[in-house]
Coordinates of C-alpha atoms and ligand atoms in Angstrom, one line a residue:
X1 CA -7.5 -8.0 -25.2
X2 CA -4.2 -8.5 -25.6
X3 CA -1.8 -10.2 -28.4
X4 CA -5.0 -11.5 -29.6
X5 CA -5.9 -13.4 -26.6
X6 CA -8.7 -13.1 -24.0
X7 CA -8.0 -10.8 -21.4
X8 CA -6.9 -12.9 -18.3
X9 CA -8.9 -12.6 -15.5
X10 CA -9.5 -14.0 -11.8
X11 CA -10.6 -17.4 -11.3
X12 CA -13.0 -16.1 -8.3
X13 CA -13.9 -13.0 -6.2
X14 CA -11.8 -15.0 -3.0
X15 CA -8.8 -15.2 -5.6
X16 CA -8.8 -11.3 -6.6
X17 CA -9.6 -10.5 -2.4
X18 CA -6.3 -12.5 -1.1
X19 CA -4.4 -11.0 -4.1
X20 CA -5.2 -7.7 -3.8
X21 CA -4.8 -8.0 0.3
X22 CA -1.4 -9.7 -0.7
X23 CA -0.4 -6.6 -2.4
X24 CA -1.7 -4.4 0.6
X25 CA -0.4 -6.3 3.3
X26 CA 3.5 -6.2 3.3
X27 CA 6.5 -4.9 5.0
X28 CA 4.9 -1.8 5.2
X29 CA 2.0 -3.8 7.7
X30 CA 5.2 -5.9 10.1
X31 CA 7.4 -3.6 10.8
X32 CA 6.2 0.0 10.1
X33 CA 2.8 -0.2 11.5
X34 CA 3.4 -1.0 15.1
X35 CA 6.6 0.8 15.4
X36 CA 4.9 4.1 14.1
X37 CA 1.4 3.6 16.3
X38 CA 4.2 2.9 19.6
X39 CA 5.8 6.1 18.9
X40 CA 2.6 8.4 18.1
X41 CA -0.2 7.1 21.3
X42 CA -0.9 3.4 20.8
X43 CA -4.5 2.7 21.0
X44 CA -5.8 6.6 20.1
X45 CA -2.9 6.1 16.8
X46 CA -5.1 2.8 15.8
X47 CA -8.2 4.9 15.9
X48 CA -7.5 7.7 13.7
X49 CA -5.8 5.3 11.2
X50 CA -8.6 3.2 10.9
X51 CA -10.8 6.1 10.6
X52 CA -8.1 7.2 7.6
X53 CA -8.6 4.2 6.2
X54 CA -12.0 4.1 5.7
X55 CA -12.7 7.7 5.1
X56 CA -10.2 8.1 2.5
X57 CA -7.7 4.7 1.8
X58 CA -11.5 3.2 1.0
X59 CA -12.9 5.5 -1.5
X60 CA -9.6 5.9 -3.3
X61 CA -9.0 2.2 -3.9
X62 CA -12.8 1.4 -4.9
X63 CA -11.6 4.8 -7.7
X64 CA -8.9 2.3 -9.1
X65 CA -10.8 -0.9 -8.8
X66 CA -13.6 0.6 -10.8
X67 CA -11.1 2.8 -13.4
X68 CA -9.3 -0.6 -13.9
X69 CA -12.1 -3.2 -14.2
X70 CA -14.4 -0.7 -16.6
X71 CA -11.3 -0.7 -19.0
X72 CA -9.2 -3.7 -18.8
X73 CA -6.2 -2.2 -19.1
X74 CA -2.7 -1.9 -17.3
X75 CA -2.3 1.4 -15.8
X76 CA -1.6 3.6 -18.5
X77 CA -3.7 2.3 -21.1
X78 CA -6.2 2.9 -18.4
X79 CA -6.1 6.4 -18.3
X80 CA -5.7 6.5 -22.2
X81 CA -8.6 4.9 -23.0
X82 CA -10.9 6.5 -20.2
X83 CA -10.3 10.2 -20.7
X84 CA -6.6 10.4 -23.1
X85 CA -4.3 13.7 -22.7
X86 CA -2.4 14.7 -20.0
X87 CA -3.8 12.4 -17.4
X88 CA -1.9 9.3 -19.0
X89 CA 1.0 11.0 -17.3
X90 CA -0.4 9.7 -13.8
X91 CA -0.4 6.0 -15.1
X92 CA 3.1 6.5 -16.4
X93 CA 4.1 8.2 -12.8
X94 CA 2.4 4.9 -11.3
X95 CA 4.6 2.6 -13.9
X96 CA 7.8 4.6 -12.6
X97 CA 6.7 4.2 -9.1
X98 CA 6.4 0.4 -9.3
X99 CA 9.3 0.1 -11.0
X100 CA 11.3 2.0 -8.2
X101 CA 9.2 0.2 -5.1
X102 CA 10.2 -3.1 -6.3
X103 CA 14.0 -2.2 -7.2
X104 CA 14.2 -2.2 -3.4
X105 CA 11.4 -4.0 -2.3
X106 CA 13.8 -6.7 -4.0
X107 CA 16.8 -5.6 -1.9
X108 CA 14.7 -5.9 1.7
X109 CA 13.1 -9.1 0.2
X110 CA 16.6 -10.4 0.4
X111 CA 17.3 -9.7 3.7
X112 CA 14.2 -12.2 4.8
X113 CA 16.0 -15.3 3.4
X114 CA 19.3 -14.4 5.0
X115 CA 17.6 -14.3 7.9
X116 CA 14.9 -17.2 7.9
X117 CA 18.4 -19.3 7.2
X118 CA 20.2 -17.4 9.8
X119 CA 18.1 -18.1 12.7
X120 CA 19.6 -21.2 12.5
X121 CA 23.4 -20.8 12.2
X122 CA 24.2 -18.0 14.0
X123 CA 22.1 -15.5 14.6
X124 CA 20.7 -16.5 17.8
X125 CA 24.2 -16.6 19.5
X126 CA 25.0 -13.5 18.0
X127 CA 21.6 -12.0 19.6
X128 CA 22.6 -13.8 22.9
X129 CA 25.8 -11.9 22.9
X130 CA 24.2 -8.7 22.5
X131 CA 26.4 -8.7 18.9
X132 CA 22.5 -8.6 16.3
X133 CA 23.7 -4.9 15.7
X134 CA 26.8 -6.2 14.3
X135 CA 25.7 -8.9 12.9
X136 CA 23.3 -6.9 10.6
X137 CA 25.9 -4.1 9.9
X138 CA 28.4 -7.1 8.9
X139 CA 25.5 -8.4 6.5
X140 CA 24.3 -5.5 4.9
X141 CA 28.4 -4.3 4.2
X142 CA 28.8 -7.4 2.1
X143 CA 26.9 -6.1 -0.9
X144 CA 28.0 -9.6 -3.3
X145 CA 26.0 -11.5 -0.4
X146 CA 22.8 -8.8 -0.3
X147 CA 22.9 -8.5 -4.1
X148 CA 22.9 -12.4 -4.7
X149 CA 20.0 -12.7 -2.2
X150 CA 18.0 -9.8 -3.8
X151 CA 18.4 -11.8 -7.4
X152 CA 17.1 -15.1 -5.3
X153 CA 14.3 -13.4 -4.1
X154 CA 13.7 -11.7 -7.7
X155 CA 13.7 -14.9 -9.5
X156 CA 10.8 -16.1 -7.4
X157 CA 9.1 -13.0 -7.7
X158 CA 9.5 -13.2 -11.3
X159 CA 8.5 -17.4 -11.7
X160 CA 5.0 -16.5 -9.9
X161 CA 4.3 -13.0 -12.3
X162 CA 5.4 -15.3 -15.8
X163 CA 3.0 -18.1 -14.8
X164 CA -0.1 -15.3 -15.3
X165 CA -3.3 -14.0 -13.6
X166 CA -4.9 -17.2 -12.6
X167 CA -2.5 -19.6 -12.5
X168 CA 0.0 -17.7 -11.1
X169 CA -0.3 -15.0 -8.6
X170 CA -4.3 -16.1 -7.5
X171 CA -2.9 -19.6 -6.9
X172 CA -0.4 -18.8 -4.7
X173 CA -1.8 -15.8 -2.7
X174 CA -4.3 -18.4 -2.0
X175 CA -1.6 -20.8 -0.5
X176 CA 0.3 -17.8 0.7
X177 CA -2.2 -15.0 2.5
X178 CA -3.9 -18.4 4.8
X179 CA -0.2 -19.4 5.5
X180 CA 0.7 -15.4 6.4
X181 CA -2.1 -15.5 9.3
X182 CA -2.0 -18.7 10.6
X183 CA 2.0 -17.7 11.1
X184 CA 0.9 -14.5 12.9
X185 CA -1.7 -16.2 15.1
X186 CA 1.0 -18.4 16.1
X187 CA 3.4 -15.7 16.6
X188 CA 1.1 -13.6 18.8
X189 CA -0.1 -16.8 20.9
X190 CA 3.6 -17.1 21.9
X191 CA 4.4 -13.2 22.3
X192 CA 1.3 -12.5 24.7
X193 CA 2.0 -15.3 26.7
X194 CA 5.5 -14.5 27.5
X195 CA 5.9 -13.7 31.3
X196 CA 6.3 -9.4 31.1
X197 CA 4.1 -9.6 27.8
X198 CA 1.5 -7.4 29.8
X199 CA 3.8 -3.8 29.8
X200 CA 4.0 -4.2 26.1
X201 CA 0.4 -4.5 25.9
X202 CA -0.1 -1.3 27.8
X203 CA 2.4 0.3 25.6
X204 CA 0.6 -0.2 22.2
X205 CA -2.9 -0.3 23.7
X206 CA -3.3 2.3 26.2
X207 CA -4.7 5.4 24.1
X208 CA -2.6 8.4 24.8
X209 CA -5.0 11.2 23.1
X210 CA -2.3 13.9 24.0
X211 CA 0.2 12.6 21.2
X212 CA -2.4 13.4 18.4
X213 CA -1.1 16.1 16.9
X214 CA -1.0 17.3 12.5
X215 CA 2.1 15.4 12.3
X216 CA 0.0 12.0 13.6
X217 CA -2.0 12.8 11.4
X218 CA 0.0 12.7 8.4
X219 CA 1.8 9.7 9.5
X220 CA -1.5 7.8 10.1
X221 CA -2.4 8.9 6.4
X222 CA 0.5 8.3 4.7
X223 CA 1.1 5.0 6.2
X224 CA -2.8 4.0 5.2
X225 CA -1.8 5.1 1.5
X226 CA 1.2 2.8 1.2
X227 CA -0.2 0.8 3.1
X228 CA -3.2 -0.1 1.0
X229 CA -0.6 -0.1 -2.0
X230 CA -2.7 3.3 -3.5
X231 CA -1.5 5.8 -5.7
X232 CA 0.3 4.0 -8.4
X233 CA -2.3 1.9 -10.5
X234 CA -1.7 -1.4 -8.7
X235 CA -5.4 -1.6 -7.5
X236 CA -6.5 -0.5 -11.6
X237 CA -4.3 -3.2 -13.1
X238 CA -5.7 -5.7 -10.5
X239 CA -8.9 -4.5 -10.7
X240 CA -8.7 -4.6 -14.8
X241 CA -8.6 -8.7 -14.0
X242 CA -11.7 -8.3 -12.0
X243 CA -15.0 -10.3 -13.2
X244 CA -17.9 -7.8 -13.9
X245 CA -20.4 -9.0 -11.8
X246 CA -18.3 -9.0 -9.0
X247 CA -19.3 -5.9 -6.4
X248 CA -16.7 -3.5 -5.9
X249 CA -17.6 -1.9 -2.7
X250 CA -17.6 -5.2 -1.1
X251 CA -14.1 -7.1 -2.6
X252 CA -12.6 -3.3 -1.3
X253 CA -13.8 -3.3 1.7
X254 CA -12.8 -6.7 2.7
X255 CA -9.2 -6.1 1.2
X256 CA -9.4 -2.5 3.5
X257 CA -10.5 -5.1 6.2
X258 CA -7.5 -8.2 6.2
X259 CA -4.6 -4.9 5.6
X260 CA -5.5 -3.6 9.0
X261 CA -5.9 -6.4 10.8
X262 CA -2.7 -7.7 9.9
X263 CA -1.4 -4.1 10.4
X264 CA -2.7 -4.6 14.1
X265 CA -2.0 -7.6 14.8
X266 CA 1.6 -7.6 13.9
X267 CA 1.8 -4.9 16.8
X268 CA 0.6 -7.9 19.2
X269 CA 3.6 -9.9 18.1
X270 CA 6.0 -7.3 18.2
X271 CA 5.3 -5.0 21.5
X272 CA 4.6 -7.6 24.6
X273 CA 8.0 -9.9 23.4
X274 CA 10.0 -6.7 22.8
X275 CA 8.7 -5.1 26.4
X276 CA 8.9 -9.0 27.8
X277 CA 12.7 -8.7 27.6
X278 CA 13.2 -5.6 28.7
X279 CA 14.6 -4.0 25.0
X280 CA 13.4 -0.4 23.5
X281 CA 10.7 -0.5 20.8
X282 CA 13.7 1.2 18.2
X283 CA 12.3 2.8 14.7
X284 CA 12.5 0.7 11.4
X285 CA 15.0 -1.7 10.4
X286 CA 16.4 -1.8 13.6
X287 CA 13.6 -2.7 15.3
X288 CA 12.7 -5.9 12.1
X289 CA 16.5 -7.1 12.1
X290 CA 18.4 -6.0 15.3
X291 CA 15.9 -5.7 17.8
X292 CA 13.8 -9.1 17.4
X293 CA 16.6 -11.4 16.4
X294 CA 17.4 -10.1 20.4
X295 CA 14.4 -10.7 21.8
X296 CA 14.4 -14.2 19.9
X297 CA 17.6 -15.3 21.3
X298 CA 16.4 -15.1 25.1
X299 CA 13.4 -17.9 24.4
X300 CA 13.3 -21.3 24.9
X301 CA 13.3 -22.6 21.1
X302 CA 14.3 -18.7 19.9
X303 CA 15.4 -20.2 16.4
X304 CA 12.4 -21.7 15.6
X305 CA 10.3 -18.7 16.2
X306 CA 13.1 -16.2 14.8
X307 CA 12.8 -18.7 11.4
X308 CA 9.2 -18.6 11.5
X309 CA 8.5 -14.7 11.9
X310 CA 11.3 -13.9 9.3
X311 CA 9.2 -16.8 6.8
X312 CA 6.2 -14.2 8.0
X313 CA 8.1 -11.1 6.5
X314 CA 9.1 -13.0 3.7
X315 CA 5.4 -14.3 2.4
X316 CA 4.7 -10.5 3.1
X317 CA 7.2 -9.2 1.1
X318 CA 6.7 -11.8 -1.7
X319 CA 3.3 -11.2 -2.8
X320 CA 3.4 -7.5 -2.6
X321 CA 6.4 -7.9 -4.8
X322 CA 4.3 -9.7 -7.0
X323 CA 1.6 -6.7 -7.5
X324 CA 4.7 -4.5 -8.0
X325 CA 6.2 -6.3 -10.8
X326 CA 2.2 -7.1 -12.5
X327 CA 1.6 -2.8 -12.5
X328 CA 4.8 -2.9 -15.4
X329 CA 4.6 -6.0 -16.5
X330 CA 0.8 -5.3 -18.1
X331 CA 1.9 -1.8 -19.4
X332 CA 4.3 -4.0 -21.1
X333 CA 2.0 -6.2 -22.1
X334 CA -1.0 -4.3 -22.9
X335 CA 0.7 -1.3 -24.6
X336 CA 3.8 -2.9 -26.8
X337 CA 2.3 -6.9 -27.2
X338 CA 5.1 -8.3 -25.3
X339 CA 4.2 -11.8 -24.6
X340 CA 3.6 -12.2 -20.8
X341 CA 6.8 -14.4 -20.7
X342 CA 8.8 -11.8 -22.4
X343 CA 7.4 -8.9 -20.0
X344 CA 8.1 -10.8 -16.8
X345 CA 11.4 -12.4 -17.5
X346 CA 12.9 -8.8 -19.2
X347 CA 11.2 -6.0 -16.8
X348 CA 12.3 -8.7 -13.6
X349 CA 16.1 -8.6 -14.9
X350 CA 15.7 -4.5 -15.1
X351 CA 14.4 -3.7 -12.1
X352 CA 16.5 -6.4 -10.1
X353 CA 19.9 -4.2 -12.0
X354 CA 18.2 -1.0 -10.9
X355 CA 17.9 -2.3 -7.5
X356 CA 21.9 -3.0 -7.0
X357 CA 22.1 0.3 -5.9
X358 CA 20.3 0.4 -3.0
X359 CA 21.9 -2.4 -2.0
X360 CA 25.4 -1.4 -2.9
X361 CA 23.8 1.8 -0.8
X362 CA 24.0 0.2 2.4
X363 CA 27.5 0.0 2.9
X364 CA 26.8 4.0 3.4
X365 CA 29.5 4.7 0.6
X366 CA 26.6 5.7 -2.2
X367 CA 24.4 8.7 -0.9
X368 CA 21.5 10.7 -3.2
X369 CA 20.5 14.2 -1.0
X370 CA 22.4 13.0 2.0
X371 CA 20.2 9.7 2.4
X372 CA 21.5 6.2 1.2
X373 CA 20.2 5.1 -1.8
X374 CA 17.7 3.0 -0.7
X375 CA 15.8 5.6 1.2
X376 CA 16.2 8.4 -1.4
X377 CA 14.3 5.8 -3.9
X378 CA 12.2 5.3 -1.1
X379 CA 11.3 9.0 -0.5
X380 CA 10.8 9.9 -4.2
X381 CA 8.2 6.9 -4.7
X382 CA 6.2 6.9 -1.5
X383 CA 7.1 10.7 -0.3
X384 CA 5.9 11.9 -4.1
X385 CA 4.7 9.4 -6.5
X386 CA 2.6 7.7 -4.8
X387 CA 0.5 10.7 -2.9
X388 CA 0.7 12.6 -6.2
X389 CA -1.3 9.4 -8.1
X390 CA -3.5 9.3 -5.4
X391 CA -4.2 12.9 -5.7
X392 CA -4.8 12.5 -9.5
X393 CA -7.1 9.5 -9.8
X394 CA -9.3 10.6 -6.7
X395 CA -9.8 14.0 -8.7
X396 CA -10.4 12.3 -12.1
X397 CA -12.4 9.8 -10.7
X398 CA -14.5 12.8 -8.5
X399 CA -14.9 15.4 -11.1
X400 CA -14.3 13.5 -14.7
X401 CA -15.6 10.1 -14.5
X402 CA -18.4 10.5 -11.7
X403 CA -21.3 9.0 -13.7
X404 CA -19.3 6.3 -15.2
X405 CA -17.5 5.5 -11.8
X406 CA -21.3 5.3 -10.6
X407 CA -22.1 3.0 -12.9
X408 CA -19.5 0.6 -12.8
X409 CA -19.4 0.3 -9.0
X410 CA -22.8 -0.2 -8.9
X411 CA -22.7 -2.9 -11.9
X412 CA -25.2 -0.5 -14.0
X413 CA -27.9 -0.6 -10.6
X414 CA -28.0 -4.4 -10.7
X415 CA -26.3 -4.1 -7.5
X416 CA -27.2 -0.4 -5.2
X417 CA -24.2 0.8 -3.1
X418 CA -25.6 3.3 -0.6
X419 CA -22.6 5.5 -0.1
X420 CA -21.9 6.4 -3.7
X421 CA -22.7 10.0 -3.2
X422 CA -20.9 10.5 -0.2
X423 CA -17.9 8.3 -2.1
X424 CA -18.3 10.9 -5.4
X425 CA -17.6 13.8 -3.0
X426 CA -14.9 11.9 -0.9
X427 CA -13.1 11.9 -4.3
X428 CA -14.1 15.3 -5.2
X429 CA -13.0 17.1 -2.0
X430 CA -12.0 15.0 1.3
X431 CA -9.6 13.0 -0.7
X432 CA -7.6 15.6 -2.5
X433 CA -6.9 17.9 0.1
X434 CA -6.1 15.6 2.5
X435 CA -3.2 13.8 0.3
X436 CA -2.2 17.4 -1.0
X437 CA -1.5 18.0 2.6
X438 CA 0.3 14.8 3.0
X439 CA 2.1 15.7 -0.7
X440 CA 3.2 19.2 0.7
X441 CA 4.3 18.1 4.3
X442 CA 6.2 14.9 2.7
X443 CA 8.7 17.3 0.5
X444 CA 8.8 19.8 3.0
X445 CA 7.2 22.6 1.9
X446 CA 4.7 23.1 5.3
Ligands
LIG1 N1 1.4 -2.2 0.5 C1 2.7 -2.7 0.6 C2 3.2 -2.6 2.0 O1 2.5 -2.3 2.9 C3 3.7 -2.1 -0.3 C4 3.2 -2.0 -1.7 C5 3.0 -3.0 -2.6 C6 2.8 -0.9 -2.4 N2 2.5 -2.6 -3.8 C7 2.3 -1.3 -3.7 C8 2.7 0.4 -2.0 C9 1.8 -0.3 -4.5 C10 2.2 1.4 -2.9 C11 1.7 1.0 -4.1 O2 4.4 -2.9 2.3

């Protein structure tokens, strides 16, 4: 309950699946995913992470589902109202996390309009003439253009979040998630079918067991974390919306399920067209905005698909934005009665101000540590937030909350899951030390 009113909840299990998979999949699945499985073996990379994700991104996300649905509440209030103490300093390290995500999560949301509109006036000639490098250095220096793009792309963040649960986000992940795969289907159809598409293929699917080493493996489990948008309450706040006669292990498993196949497939848009034309498979940003918007210029009709994969990024971006700004907008909510309108409108204008400097960052004259801005907020969320609130609720969930946790995932034994012991002691033991391990290697310390 909150401000009196019934808690808001979603319309129907489909609803909370294509919202919670809208929060998973994001830029995190388009551009980081195939880059890092090209640079680590392909196909053997793949393996391992799916295992990761199912041995540990699974049982960690069916710990926040359940936390947030038994106690309808926002992150904190979560943790307050399950167990109290020092453990509501994990939901307020999740708050702070989402806060920083989206502040420049807003920034790189910006970038996709820009481009989506540049496809068409300009940026295609500019690939043609071997100038995209330039062309993204002479974008991201103007910081009135990036910043006025970042508040564009904030306001529409912020008009889905005000319109609510139902009404709002459900609705138009519904529209948005079907839209997101029928652009990549579209988008691979033409990559793999590009004369040369076939040595790009080999690239990202031709296991190389050699390049598995403990640094894959870290990689392959921190990307699976982000990935599946753990560690920071954003699957306990969606969860808190959750019906309770909905079953758990099966809405988590399905959103496990659409985040890695989007996280694979994007690699079948990216690898044959970048292979097809000859270019290097280059790390990050490069490879999203300088790299592509080459390989686009050299095809027949190049703007068209340049405008549509950059709309792909976009839809991406938008509803993972969305979950961000939910996590603080219910602490808000929940914890100080802020009207919903009040929460979204407020919170939005903050973390869109908290974002300028990451995008002021890019013009390389505003460093934190060495690193521009954007990466240093970057690195503090996903490098130590993040893996530490993973680390926390899979050990509360494990060793405080097991019988409760058992209960609620099971809806009281109405409905058996047969892996809830082996899921108890993935919390307990598998879980921990394997995101401690990411934790310690992340900051440097082995
Ligand atoms: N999962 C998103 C991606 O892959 C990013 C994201 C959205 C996220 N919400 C999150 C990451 C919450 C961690 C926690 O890009």
């Amino acid at each position: 309950m909150s401000n009196g009113v019934e808690r808001e909840q979603w319309a129907s299990k489909l609803g909370f699946v294509l919202a919670a998979a809208g929060s998973a999949v994001g830029l995190g699945n388009i551009w980081r995913f195939p880059y890092i499985t090209g640079q680590n073996g392909g196909a053997a990379f793949v393996i391992l992470y799916v295992i990761l994700i199912f041995v540990i991104g699974y049982p960690v996300m069916m710990a926040e589902i359940s936390m947030g649905r038994k106690a309808e509440l926002n992150a904190v209030g979560t943790f307050k109202k399950l167990r109290g103490g020092p453990w509501v300093l994990v939901g307020w390290s999740g708050i702070a996390a989402g806060f920083i995500i989206l502040s420049y999560y807003g920034v790189i949301g910006g970038w996709t309009f820009k481009y989506i509109f540049s496809s068409f006036t300009g940026l295609m000639e500019a690939g043609a003439a071997g100038e995209a490098g330039n062309f993204f250095g002479g974008f991201v220096s103007n910081t009135v253009q990036v910043v006025g793009l970042q508040a564009l792309f904030m306001a529409v963040v912020i008009s889905v979040v005000y319109k609510g649960i139902g009404e709002g986000i459900e609705k138009y992940c519904k529209i948005l998630m079907p839209g997101l795969f029928i652009l990549l289907l579209v988008l691979i159809v033409r990559s793999v079918t590009l004369p040369g598409a076939g040595e790009g293929l080999a690239f990202y699917m031709k296991p190389d067991f050699s390049k598995l080493t403990g640094e894959t493996f870290l990689a392959a489990l921190g990307q699976a974390f982000f990935s599946l948008s753990l560690g920071m309450g954003c699957m306990i706040t969606y969860g808190s919306y959750l019906n309770k006669d909905s079953y758990i292990p099966g809405a988590a498993a399905q959103v496990c399920v659409l985040d890695t196949m989007v996280a694979i497939l994007s690699g079948f848009v990216i690898f044959p067209a970048v292979f097809a034309f000859g270019l290097e498979p280059g790390a990050g940003a490069g490879l999203t905005f300088v790299t592509l918007p080459s390989v686009f210029s050299q095809m027949p009709g190049g703007a068209i698909w340049s405008g549509l994969f950059f709309l792909l990024l976009f839809v991406a971006a938008l509803t993972s934005a969305i979950s961000l700004l939910e996590v603080v907008c219910a602490y808000f909510i929940d914890e100080f009665k802020w009207t919903r309108h009040k929460a979204t409108v407020v919170m939005g204008i903050i973390i869109f101000l908290v974002g300028i400097p990451s995008a002021y960052g890019l013009t390389g004259n505003l460093k934190v540590a060495g690193k521009d801005f954007l990466d240093a907020a970057d690195f503090l969320a996903s490098n130590v937030l993040l893996p530490l609130g993973g680390l926390f609720i899979a050990l509360f969930v494990g060793w405080l909350w097991a019988d409760e946790a058992k209960k609620e995932v099971t809806n009281q034994g109405d409905t058996p899951f047969g892996l809830t012991g082996i899921w108890i002691w993935i919390c307990r033991i598998v879980a921990p030390v394997a995101i401690g391990y990411i934790f310690l290697s992340g900051i440097g310390v082995l």
